PDB file of C-alpha atoms in Angstrom:
ATOM      1  CA  MET A   1     117.199  30.106 118.180  1.00 97.00           C
ATOM      2  CA  ARG A   2     116.565  33.041 116.555  1.00 98.00           C
ATOM      3  CA  ILE A   3     113.647  34.126 115.893  1.00 98.00           C
ATOM      4  CA  GLY A   4     113.874  37.102 112.956  1.00 97.00           C
ATOM      5  CA  PRO A   5     115.741  39.773 114.592  1.00 97.00           C
ATOM      6  CA  ALA A   6     116.208  38.258 117.796  1.00 98.00           C
ATOM      7  CA  GLU A   7     118.135  35.771 119.503  1.00 98.00           C
ATOM      8  CA  PHE A   8     116.953  33.908 121.696  1.00 98.00           C
ATOM      9  CA  ARG A   9     119.250  31.783 124.512  1.00 97.00           C
ATOM     10  CA  TRP A  10     117.501  29.270 126.114  1.00 97.00           C
ATOM     11  CA  GLY A  11     118.678  28.930 130.280  1.00 95.00           C
ATOM     12  CA  GLU A  12     119.501  32.610 130.405  1.00 95.00           C
ATOM     13  CA  ARG A  13     116.229  34.366 131.400  1.00 97.00           C
ATOM     14  CA  THR A  14     112.537  34.033 130.680  1.00 98.00           C
ATOM     15  CA  TYR A  15     111.218  35.889 127.479  1.00 98.00           C
ATOM     16  CA  VAL A  16     107.431  36.686 127.623  1.00 98.00           C
ATOM     17  CA  MET A  17     106.289  36.876 124.499  1.00 98.00           C
ATOM     18  CA  GLY A  18     102.597  39.230 124.310  1.00 98.00           C
ATOM     19  CA  VAL A  19      99.230  38.177 122.766  1.00 96.00           C
ATOM     20  CA  ILE A  20      97.926  40.610 120.481  1.00 95.00           C
ATOM     21  CA  ASN A  21      94.431  38.818 119.341  1.00 92.00           C
ATOM     22  CA  THR A  22      92.480  40.315 116.256  1.00 90.00           C
ATOM     23  CA  SER A  23      89.669  38.071 116.502  1.00 81.00           C
ATOM     24  CA  PRO A  24      86.978  40.322 118.329  1.00 75.00           C
ATOM     25  CA  ASP A  25      85.381  37.529 120.377  1.00 59.00           C
ATOM     26  CA  SER A  26      88.799  37.195 122.406  1.00 52.00           C
ATOM     27  CA  PHE A  27      87.747  34.786 125.368  1.00 48.00           C
ATOM     28  CA  SER A  28      89.764  37.288 127.523  1.00 46.00           C
ATOM     29  CA  GLY A  29      88.122  40.501 126.303  1.00 47.00           C
ATOM     30  CA  ASP A  30      91.076  41.989 124.107  1.00 56.00           C
ATOM     31  CA  GLY A  31      90.356  41.378 121.000  1.00 56.00           C
ATOM     32  CA  LEU A  32      90.792  44.049 118.373  1.00 68.00           C
ATOM     33  CA  ALA A  33      89.177  44.300 114.931  1.00 66.00           C
ATOM     34  CA  ASP A  34      90.914  47.461 114.370  1.00 85.00           C
ATOM     35  CA  VAL A  35      94.575  47.508 112.933  1.00 91.00           C
ATOM     36  CA  ASP A  36      95.362  50.923 114.531  1.00 91.00           C
ATOM     37  CA  ALA A  37      94.588  49.478 117.652  1.00 91.00           C
ATOM     38  CA  ALA A  38      96.469  46.413 117.519  1.00 92.00           C
ATOM     39  CA  LEU A  39      99.234  48.342 116.207  1.00 94.00           C
ATOM     40  CA  ALA A  40      98.591  50.736 119.530  1.00 94.00           C
ATOM     41  CA  GLN A  41      98.936  47.795 121.338  1.00 95.00           C
ATOM     42  CA  ALA A  42     101.843  46.353 119.791  1.00 96.00           C
ATOM     43  CA  HIS A  43     103.785  49.427 120.072  1.00 97.00           C
ATOM     44  CA  ARG A  44     102.687  49.008 124.345  1.00 97.00           C
ATOM     45  CA  MET A  45     103.699  45.670 124.537  1.00 97.00           C
ATOM     46  CA  PHE A  46     107.247  46.326 122.655  1.00 96.00           C
ATOM     47  CA  GLU A  47     107.936  49.600 125.373  1.00 97.00           C
ATOM     48  CA  GLU A  48     107.153  47.497 128.397  1.00 98.00           C
ATOM     49  CA  GLY A  49     109.531  44.585 127.662  1.00 97.00           C
ATOM     50  CA  ALA A  50     107.974  42.343 125.717  1.00 98.00           C
ATOM     51  CA  ASP A  51     110.202  39.690 123.934  1.00 98.00           C
ATOM     52  CA  LEU A  52     108.117  39.021 121.084  1.00 98.00           C
ATOM     53  CA  LEU A  53     104.599  39.674 120.206  1.00 98.00           C
ATOM     54  CA  ASP A  54     101.441  36.263 119.035  1.00 98.00           C
ATOM     55  CA  ILE A  55      99.400  37.894 116.560  1.00 97.00           C
ATOM     56  CA  GLY A  56      96.450  35.118 115.962  1.00 95.00           C
ATOM     57  CA  GLY A  57      92.822  36.207 113.984  1.00 92.00           C
ATOM     58  CA  GLN A  58      91.388  33.016 115.280  1.00 90.00           C
ATOM     59  CA  SER A  59      89.753  32.917 118.410  1.00 80.00           C
ATOM     60  CA  THR A  60      89.486  29.514 120.526  1.00 77.00           C
ATOM     61  CA  ARG A  61      86.733  30.347 122.777  1.00 67.00           C
ATOM     62  CA  PRO A  62      84.222  27.625 122.917  1.00 64.00           C
ATOM     63  CA  GLY A  63      81.407  28.703 120.663  1.00 55.00           C
ATOM     64  CA  ALA A  64      77.432  28.128 119.917  1.00 46.00           C
ATOM     65  CA  ASN A  65      78.493  26.387 116.667  1.00 53.00           C
ATOM     66  CA  LYS A  66      81.309  24.422 117.780  1.00 57.00           C
ATOM     67  CA  THR A  67      82.609  22.220 115.348  1.00 62.00           C
ATOM     68  CA  GLU A  68      85.221  18.570 115.924  1.00 65.00           C
ATOM     69  CA  ALA A  69      88.120  21.950 117.492  1.00 67.00           C
ATOM     70  CA  GLY A  70      85.967  22.761 119.879  1.00 70.00           C
ATOM     71  CA  PHE A  71      84.879  25.931 118.979  1.00 74.00           C
ATOM     72  CA  ASP A  72      83.531  27.948 116.126  1.00 82.00           C
ATOM     73  CA  GLU A  73      85.965  28.182 113.174  1.00 89.00           C
ATOM     74  CA  ILE A  74      86.325  30.749 110.564  1.00 90.00           C
ATOM     75  CA  GLY A  75      88.132  30.527 107.253  1.00 92.00           C
ATOM     76  CA  PRO A  76      91.152  30.664 106.122  1.00 96.00           C
ATOM     77  CA  ASP A  77      90.206  34.086 104.140  1.00 96.00           C
ATOM     78  CA  GLU A  78      88.643  35.982 106.642  1.00 94.00           C
ATOM     79  CA  GLU A  79      91.081  35.021 108.942  1.00 95.00           C
ATOM     80  CA  ILE A  80      94.339  36.465 106.703  1.00 96.00           C
ATOM     81  CA  ALA A  81      92.304  39.540 106.516  1.00 94.00           C
ATOM     82  CA  ARG A  82      92.023  40.458 109.839  1.00 94.00           C
ATOM     83  CA  VAL A  83      96.136  39.090 111.128  1.00 96.00           C
ATOM     84  CA  VAL A  84      97.948  40.488 107.423  1.00 96.00           C
ATOM     85  CA  PRO A  85      97.591  44.153 108.147  1.00 95.00           C
ATOM     86  CA  VAL A  86      98.621  43.709 111.830  1.00 96.00           C
ATOM     87  CA  ILE A  87     101.561  42.128 111.228  1.00 97.00           C
ATOM     88  CA  GLU A  88     102.857  44.380 108.057  1.00 97.00           C
ATOM     89  CA  ARG A  89     102.625  47.046 109.907  1.00 96.00           C
ATOM     90  CA  VAL A  90     104.155  45.905 112.885  1.00 96.00           C
ATOM     91  CA  ARG A  91     107.557  45.046 110.808  1.00 96.00           C
ATOM     92  CA  ARG A  92     107.002  48.179 109.380  1.00 96.00           C
ATOM     93  CA  GLU A  93     107.077  50.221 112.409  1.00 96.00           C
ATOM     94  CA  LEU A  94     108.544  47.793 115.104  1.00 97.00           C
ATOM     95  CA  PRO A  95     111.125  46.077 112.292  1.00 97.00           C
ATOM     96  CA  ASP A  96     113.320  45.061 116.196  1.00 96.00           C
ATOM     97  CA  THR A  97     110.395  42.857 117.660  1.00 96.00           C
ATOM     98  CA  PRO A  98     110.288  39.414 116.659  1.00 98.00           C
ATOM     99  CA  MET A  99     106.741  37.843 115.864  1.00 98.00           C
ATOM    100  CA  SER A 100     104.557  34.758 115.314  1.00 98.00           C
ATOM    101  CA  ILE A 101     101.612  34.163 113.206  1.00 98.00           C
ATOM    102  CA  ASP A 102      98.871  31.490 115.861  1.00 97.00           C
ATOM    103  CA  THR A 103      97.701  29.225 113.423  1.00 97.00           C
ATOM    104  CA  TYR A 104      96.949  26.425 112.239  1.00 97.00           C
ATOM    105  CA  LYS A 105      95.402  26.951 108.649  1.00 97.00           C
ATOM    106  CA  PRO A 106      98.392  26.317 106.138  1.00 98.00           C
ATOM    107  CA  PRO A 107      97.190  29.864 104.149  1.00 98.00           C
ATOM    108  CA  VAL A 108      97.531  32.014 106.818  1.00 98.00           C
ATOM    109  CA  ALA A 109     101.157  30.402 108.077  1.00 98.00           C
ATOM    110  CA  ARG A 110     102.022  31.379 104.204  1.00 98.00           C
ATOM    111  CA  ALA A 111     100.410  34.777 104.586  1.00 98.00           C
ATOM    112  CA  ALA A 112     101.131  35.978 107.583  1.00 98.00           C
ATOM    113  CA  LEU A 113     105.711  34.736 106.816  1.00 98.00           C
ATOM    114  CA  ASP A 114     105.178  36.582 103.806  1.00 98.00           C
ATOM    115  CA  ALA A 115     103.899  39.844 105.237  1.00 98.00           C
ATOM    116  CA  GLY A 116     106.662  39.773 108.025  1.00 98.00           C
ATOM    117  CA  ALA A 117     106.218  37.584 110.394  1.00 98.00           C
ATOM    118  CA  HIS A 118     108.903  35.049 111.669  1.00 98.00           C
ATOM    119  CA  MET A 119     107.504  32.265 113.621  1.00 98.00           C
ATOM    120  CA  LEU A 120     104.784  29.627 113.295  1.00 98.00           C
ATOM    121  CA  ASN A 121     102.745  29.172 116.722  1.00 98.00           C
ATOM    122  CA  ASP A 122     100.293  25.742 115.779  1.00 98.00           C
ATOM    123  CA  ILE A 123      98.113  24.733 119.002  1.00 97.00           C
ATOM    124  CA  TRP A 124      97.295  21.522 117.492  1.00 97.00           C
ATOM    125  CA  GLY A 125     101.736  21.107 117.215  1.00 98.00           C
ATOM    126  CA  PHE A 126     101.106  19.824 113.556  1.00 98.00           C
ATOM    127  CA  ARG A 127      98.674  16.720 113.598  1.00 97.00           C
ATOM    128  CA  ARG A 128      95.722  17.902 112.795  1.00 96.00           C
ATOM    129  CA  ASP A 129      97.751  19.890 109.643  1.00 97.00           C
ATOM    130  CA  PRO A 130     101.483  18.164 108.940  1.00 98.00           C
ATOM    131  CA  GLU A 131     102.086  20.960 106.091  1.00 98.00           C
ATOM    132  CA  ILE A 132     102.439  23.504 109.162  1.00 98.00           C
ATOM    133  CA  ALA A 133     105.491  21.466 109.853  1.00 98.00           C
ATOM    134  CA  ARG A 134     106.659  21.677 106.146  1.00 98.00           C
ATOM    135  CA  ILE A 135     106.056  25.534 105.699  1.00 98.00           C
ATOM    136  CA  ALA A 136     108.075  25.849 108.861  1.00 98.00           C
ATOM    137  CA  ALA A 137     111.264  23.704 107.517  1.00 98.00           C
ATOM    138  CA  GLU A 138     110.862  25.138 103.554  1.00 98.00           C
ATOM    139  CA  ARG A 139     110.679  28.536 105.355  1.00 98.00           C
ATOM    140  CA  GLY A 140     113.684  28.425 107.394  1.00 98.00           C
ATOM    141  CA  VAL A 141     111.957  29.630 111.162  1.00 98.00           C
ATOM    142  CA  PRO A 142     110.905  28.373 114.063  1.00 98.00           C
ATOM    143  CA  ALA A 143     107.977  26.843 115.515  1.00 98.00           C
ATOM    144  CA  ALA A 144     106.023  26.700 118.567  1.00 98.00           C
ATOM    145  CA  ALA A 145     104.242  22.960 118.725  1.00 98.00           C
ATOM    146  CA  MET A 146     101.622  22.866 121.150  1.00 98.00           C
ATOM    147  CA  HIS A 147      99.855  19.906 122.672  1.00 98.00           C
ATOM    148  CA  ASN A 148      96.135  19.682 122.401  1.00 96.00           C
ATOM    149  CA  GLN A 149      94.050  17.600 124.499  1.00 95.00           C
ATOM    150  CA  ARG A 150      90.804  18.151 123.097  1.00 89.00           C
ATOM    151  CA  GLY A 151      89.014  15.075 121.799  1.00 85.00           C
ATOM    152  CA  ARG A 152      92.089  12.627 123.808  1.00 88.00           C
ATOM    153  CA  LYS A 153      91.413  10.624 127.012  1.00 87.00           C
ATOM    154  CA  ALA A 154      94.542  10.377 129.440  1.00 88.00           C
ATOM    155  CA  ASP A 155      95.118   8.471 132.290  1.00 90.00           C
ATOM    156  CA  ASP A 156      98.290  11.006 133.201  1.00 96.00           C
ATOM    157  CA  VAL A 157      98.693  14.515 132.266  1.00 97.00           C
ATOM    158  CA  ILE A 158     102.601  14.756 131.949  1.00 97.00           C
ATOM    159  CA  GLN A 159     102.238  11.391 129.526  1.00 97.00           C
ATOM    160  CA  ALA A 160      99.737  12.160 128.040  1.00 97.00           C
ATOM    161  CA  ILE A 161     102.129  15.899 127.109  1.00 98.00           C
ATOM    162  CA  LEU A 162     104.959  13.822 126.201  1.00 98.00           C
ATOM    163  CA  GLU A 163     103.321  11.522 124.254  1.00 97.00           C
ATOM    164  CA  GLY A 164     101.625  14.079 122.024  1.00 97.00           C
ATOM    165  CA  LEU A 165     104.810  16.598 121.830  1.00 98.00           C
ATOM    166  CA  ARG A 166     106.858  13.629 120.693  1.00 98.00           C
ATOM    167  CA  ASP A 167     103.865  12.555 117.681  1.00 98.00           C
ATOM    168  CA  SER A 168     104.593  16.564 117.291  1.00 98.00           C
ATOM    169  CA  MET A 169     108.831  16.346 116.849  1.00 98.00           C
ATOM    170  CA  ARG A 170     108.065  12.940 114.787  1.00 98.00           C
ATOM    171  CA  ILE A 171     106.283  15.211 112.214  1.00 98.00           C
ATOM    172  CA  ALA A 172     108.691  17.853 112.436  1.00 98.00           C
ATOM    173  CA  ASP A 173     111.544  15.063 111.700  1.00 98.00           C
ATOM    174  CA  ASP A 174     109.528  14.083 108.326  1.00 98.00           C
ATOM    175  CA  ALA A 175     108.636  17.760 107.726  1.00 98.00           C
ATOM    176  CA  GLY A 176     112.941  18.224 107.481  1.00 98.00           C
ATOM    177  CA  LEU A 177     112.116  20.746 110.577  1.00 98.00           C
ATOM    178  CA  PRO A 178     115.484  20.607 112.594  1.00 98.00           C
ATOM    179  CA  ARG A 179     114.924  20.181 116.508  1.00 97.00           C
ATOM    180  CA  GLU A 180     116.939  23.468 116.988  1.00 97.00           C
ATOM    181  CA  ARG A 181     113.974  25.587 115.513  1.00 98.00           C
ATOM    182  CA  LEU A 182     111.533  23.696 117.661  1.00 98.00           C
ATOM    183  CA  ILE A 183     109.506  25.303 121.167  1.00 98.00           C
ATOM    184  CA  VAL A 184     106.936  22.880 122.715  1.00 98.00           C
ATOM    185  CA  ASP A 185     104.150  23.833 124.564  1.00 98.00           C
ATOM    186  CA  PRO A 186     101.810  21.421 127.340  1.00 98.00           C
ATOM    187  CA  GLY A 187      98.409  23.074 125.824  1.00 97.00           C
ATOM    188  CA  PHE A 188      97.405  24.739 129.315  1.00 97.00           C
ATOM    189  CA  GLY A 189      93.297  24.881 129.322  1.00 95.00           C
ATOM    190  CA  PHE A 190      93.013  22.599 125.951  1.00 94.00           C
ATOM    191  CA  GLY A 191      91.370  19.405 126.901  1.00 93.00           C
ATOM    192  CA  TRP A 192      91.668  19.856 130.280  1.00 95.00           C
ATOM    193  CA  SER A 193      89.887  19.914 133.441  1.00 95.00           C
ATOM    194  CA  PRO A 194      91.323  22.749 135.894  1.00 96.00           C
ATOM    195  CA  GLU A 195      92.568  20.215 138.669  1.00 97.00           C
ATOM    196  CA  HIS A 196      94.306  18.550 135.197  1.00 97.00           C
ATOM    197  CA  ASN A 197      95.800  22.215 134.108  1.00 97.00           C
ATOM    198  CA  ILE A 198      97.436  22.249 138.073  1.00 97.00           C
ATOM    199  CA  GLU A 199      98.652  18.972 138.121  1.00 97.00           C
ATOM    200  CA  MET A 200     100.448  19.913 134.568  1.00 97.00           C
ATOM    201  CA  LEU A 201     102.137  23.543 136.048  1.00 98.00           C
ATOM    202  CA  ARG A 202     103.178  21.609 138.911  1.00 98.00           C
ATOM    203  CA  ARG A 203     104.608  19.212 137.001  1.00 98.00           C
ATOM    204  CA  LEU A 204     106.164  21.076 134.352  1.00 98.00           C
ATOM    205  CA  ARG A 205     110.012  19.992 134.973  1.00 98.00           C
ATOM    206  CA  GLU A 206     109.172  16.968 133.448  1.00 98.00           C
ATOM    207  CA  LEU A 207     108.794  18.116 130.478  1.00 98.00           C
ATOM    208  CA  ASP A 208     112.533  18.375 130.604  1.00 97.00           C
ATOM    209  CA  THR A 209     113.283  15.306 128.761  1.00 98.00           C
ATOM    210  CA  LEU A 210     112.705  16.456 125.471  1.00 98.00           C
ATOM    211  CA  GLY A 211     115.302  18.402 125.083  1.00 98.00           C
ATOM    212  CA  LEU A 212     113.527  21.641 123.747  1.00 98.00           C
ATOM    213  CA  PRO A 213     112.751  25.075 124.703  1.00 98.00           C
ATOM    214  CA  VAL A 214     109.091  25.353 126.525  1.00 98.00           C
ATOM    215  CA  LEU A 215     106.091  27.887 125.889  1.00 98.00           C
ATOM    216  CA  ILE A 216     103.657  27.989 128.524  1.00 98.00           C
ATOM    217  CA  GLY A 217     100.530  29.752 128.356  1.00 98.00           C
ATOM    218  CA  THR A 218      98.385  30.329 131.207  1.00 98.00           C
ATOM    219  CA  SER A 219      97.449  34.020 130.858  1.00 97.00           C
ATOM    220  CA  ARG A 220      93.487  34.668 132.231  1.00 95.00           C
ATOM    221  CA  LYS A 221      92.719  31.492 131.857  1.00 96.00           C
ATOM    222  CA  SER A 222      89.405  29.953 132.803  1.00 95.00           C
ATOM    223  CA  THR A 223      91.359  27.105 135.673  1.00 97.00           C
ATOM    224  CA  LEU A 224      92.692  30.524 137.076  1.00 97.00           C
ATOM    225  CA  GLY A 225      89.313  31.779 137.750  1.00 97.00           C
ATOM    226  CA  ALA A 226      87.918  28.662 138.898  1.00 97.00           C
ATOM    227  CA  VAL A 227      90.980  29.025 141.766  1.00 97.00           C
ATOM    228  CA  LEU A 228      90.169  32.100 143.018  1.00 97.00           C
ATOM    229  CA  GLY A 229      86.142  31.351 143.283  1.00 97.00           C
ATOM    230  CA  GLY A 230      84.743  32.346 139.247  1.00 96.00           C
ATOM    231  CA  ALA A 231      86.496  35.142 139.287  1.00 97.00           C
ATOM    232  CA  PRO A 232      86.195  36.873 135.939  1.00 95.00           C
ATOM    233  CA  VAL A 233      88.389  37.249 133.612  1.00 94.00           C
ATOM    234  CA  GLU A 234      89.195  40.942 134.138  1.00 93.00           C
ATOM    235  CA  ARG A 235      90.370  39.990 137.985  1.00 95.00           C
ATOM    236  CA  ARG A 236      92.848  37.038 137.240  1.00 97.00           C
ATOM    237  CA  ALA A 237      95.800  39.403 137.160  1.00 97.00           C
ATOM    238  CA  PHE A 238      96.867  38.033 140.355  1.00 97.00           C
ATOM    239  CA  GLY A 239      96.417  35.002 139.384  1.00 98.00           C
ATOM    240  CA  THR A 240      97.939  34.789 136.032  1.00 98.00           C
ATOM    241  CA  ALA A 241     100.974  36.050 138.442  1.00 98.00           C
ATOM    242  CA  ALA A 242     101.619  32.971 140.610  1.00 98.00           C
ATOM    243  CA  SER A 243     101.138  31.064 137.881  1.00 98.00           C
ATOM    244  CA  VAL A 244     103.823  32.717 135.606  1.00 98.00           C
ATOM    245  CA  ALA A 245     106.485  32.783 138.732  1.00 98.00           C
ATOM    246  CA  LEU A 246     105.309  29.180 139.703  1.00 98.00           C
ATOM    247  CA  SER A 247     106.176  27.661 135.714  1.00 98.00           C
ATOM    248  CA  ILE A 248     109.253  29.625 135.302  1.00 98.00           C
ATOM    249  CA  ALA A 249     110.430  28.216 138.521  1.00 98.00           C
ATOM    250  CA  ASN A 250     108.989  24.905 137.101  1.00 98.00           C
ATOM    251  CA  GLY A 251     110.968  25.350 133.634  1.00 97.00           C
ATOM    252  CA  ALA A 252     108.811  27.734 131.195  1.00 98.00           C
ATOM    253  CA  ASP A 253     111.504  29.655 128.730  1.00 98.00           C
ATOM    254  CA  ILE A 254     108.647  32.092 127.173  1.00 98.00           C
ATOM    255  CA  VAL A 255     105.218  32.880 128.936  1.00 98.00           C
ATOM    256  CA  ARG A 256     102.261  34.281 126.416  1.00 98.00           C
ATOM    257  CA  VAL A 257     100.778  36.816 128.522  1.00 98.00           C
ATOM    258  CA  HIS A 258      98.022  39.185 128.039  1.00 96.00           C
ATOM    259  CA  ASP A 259      98.866  42.280 130.432  1.00 97.00           C
ATOM    260  CA  VAL A 260     103.134  42.427 129.829  1.00 98.00           C
ATOM    261  CA  HIS A 261     104.140  45.107 132.161  1.00 98.00           C
ATOM    262  CA  GLU A 262     102.587  43.334 135.332  1.00 98.00           C
ATOM    263  CA  MET A 263     104.227  39.702 134.056  1.00 98.00           C
ATOM    264  CA  LYS A 264     107.730  41.365 132.756  1.00 98.00           C
ATOM    265  CA  HIS A 265     107.937  42.199 136.474  1.00 98.00           C
ATOM    266  CA  VAL A 266     107.016  38.896 137.426  1.00 98.00           C
ATOM    267  CA  ALA A 267     109.430  37.389 134.998  1.00 98.00           C
ATOM    268  CA  LEU A 268     112.198  39.239 136.290  1.00 97.00           C
ATOM    269  CA  VAL A 269     112.202  38.688 139.969  1.00 97.00           C
ATOM    270  CA  ALA A 270     111.885  35.354 139.189  1.00 98.00           C
ATOM    271  CA  ASP A 271     115.010  35.030 137.199  1.00 97.00           C
ATOM    272  CA  ALA A 272     116.022  36.575 139.772  1.00 97.00           C
ATOM    273  CA  ILE A 273     114.898  33.836 142.420  1.00 97.00           C
ATOM    274  CA  VAL A 274     115.225  30.977 139.730  1.00 96.00           C
ATOM    275  CA  ARG A 275     118.277  31.693 137.689  1.00 93.00           C
ATOM    276  CA  GLY A 276     120.367  34.073 139.679  1.00 90.00           C
ATOM    277  CA  TRP A 277     120.473  38.016 140.497  1.00 86.00           C
ATOM    278  CA  HIS A 278     123.637  39.751 139.698  1.00 76.00           C
ATOM    279  CA  GLY A 279     122.297  43.004 140.405  1.00 75.00           C
ATOM    280  CA  GLY A 280     120.875  45.569 137.497  1.00 63.00           C
ATOM    281  CA  ASP A 281     119.258  43.216 135.186  1.00 51.00           C
ATOM    282  CA  ALA A 282     116.505  45.275 134.935  1.00 51.00           C
TER     283      ALA A 282
END
């Protein structure tokens, strides 16, 4: 799969996606309200080995004025104002770095692609607004479809994820988005209990039946804090490392992380064990 300036060969190694949050209320504590700060983070992540950057302006942290989405939603105009200047600067200063836009809002998706983004990343997997899939099809870009369990009941974690992702795949088919430009994400932390999230990782290999590359985002999330006895966000790096390594062992193709330097090392070692090591890969 080609994502902007780079080619991704699934199965050869794990790719590291660096998270750039332009939302000041990001759950992970790394929200950036300044274009220069976001650009500096992009440069640092690229130097640390990120294969692509995921830029977002809408926090999904549970808020005081929850909408049906489960978090405080901002309007498209505000989201565009947050992400577009960052995308434009990164495209200009790091032209060889693939970028995805983390959004489920069609106006934001269009503006981000116009500004230089190379991929769409939709936390609702096109099920909230199929227009996202149509935009990806029209623009000829890849898209990541995440299963979002919020507001849904499930008897079996993986069965629910598979059903949701198959719905996303059908929407993509109807929109004319080819399967070879589709990535799936099981939605770690989106509507699941900590126990469900742990089961998701343990059974991640079962998503192989979809025949698509798998993106997983466990970085710094509350499930890791719960397992670690209530550890705050800033003390979840080792927990994140464990979840990244085991996700790779269970078939993840892309890991979405905040701590690129550390998780790049985790991915290199995990890949050496899982995929084989011939020396000099690092």
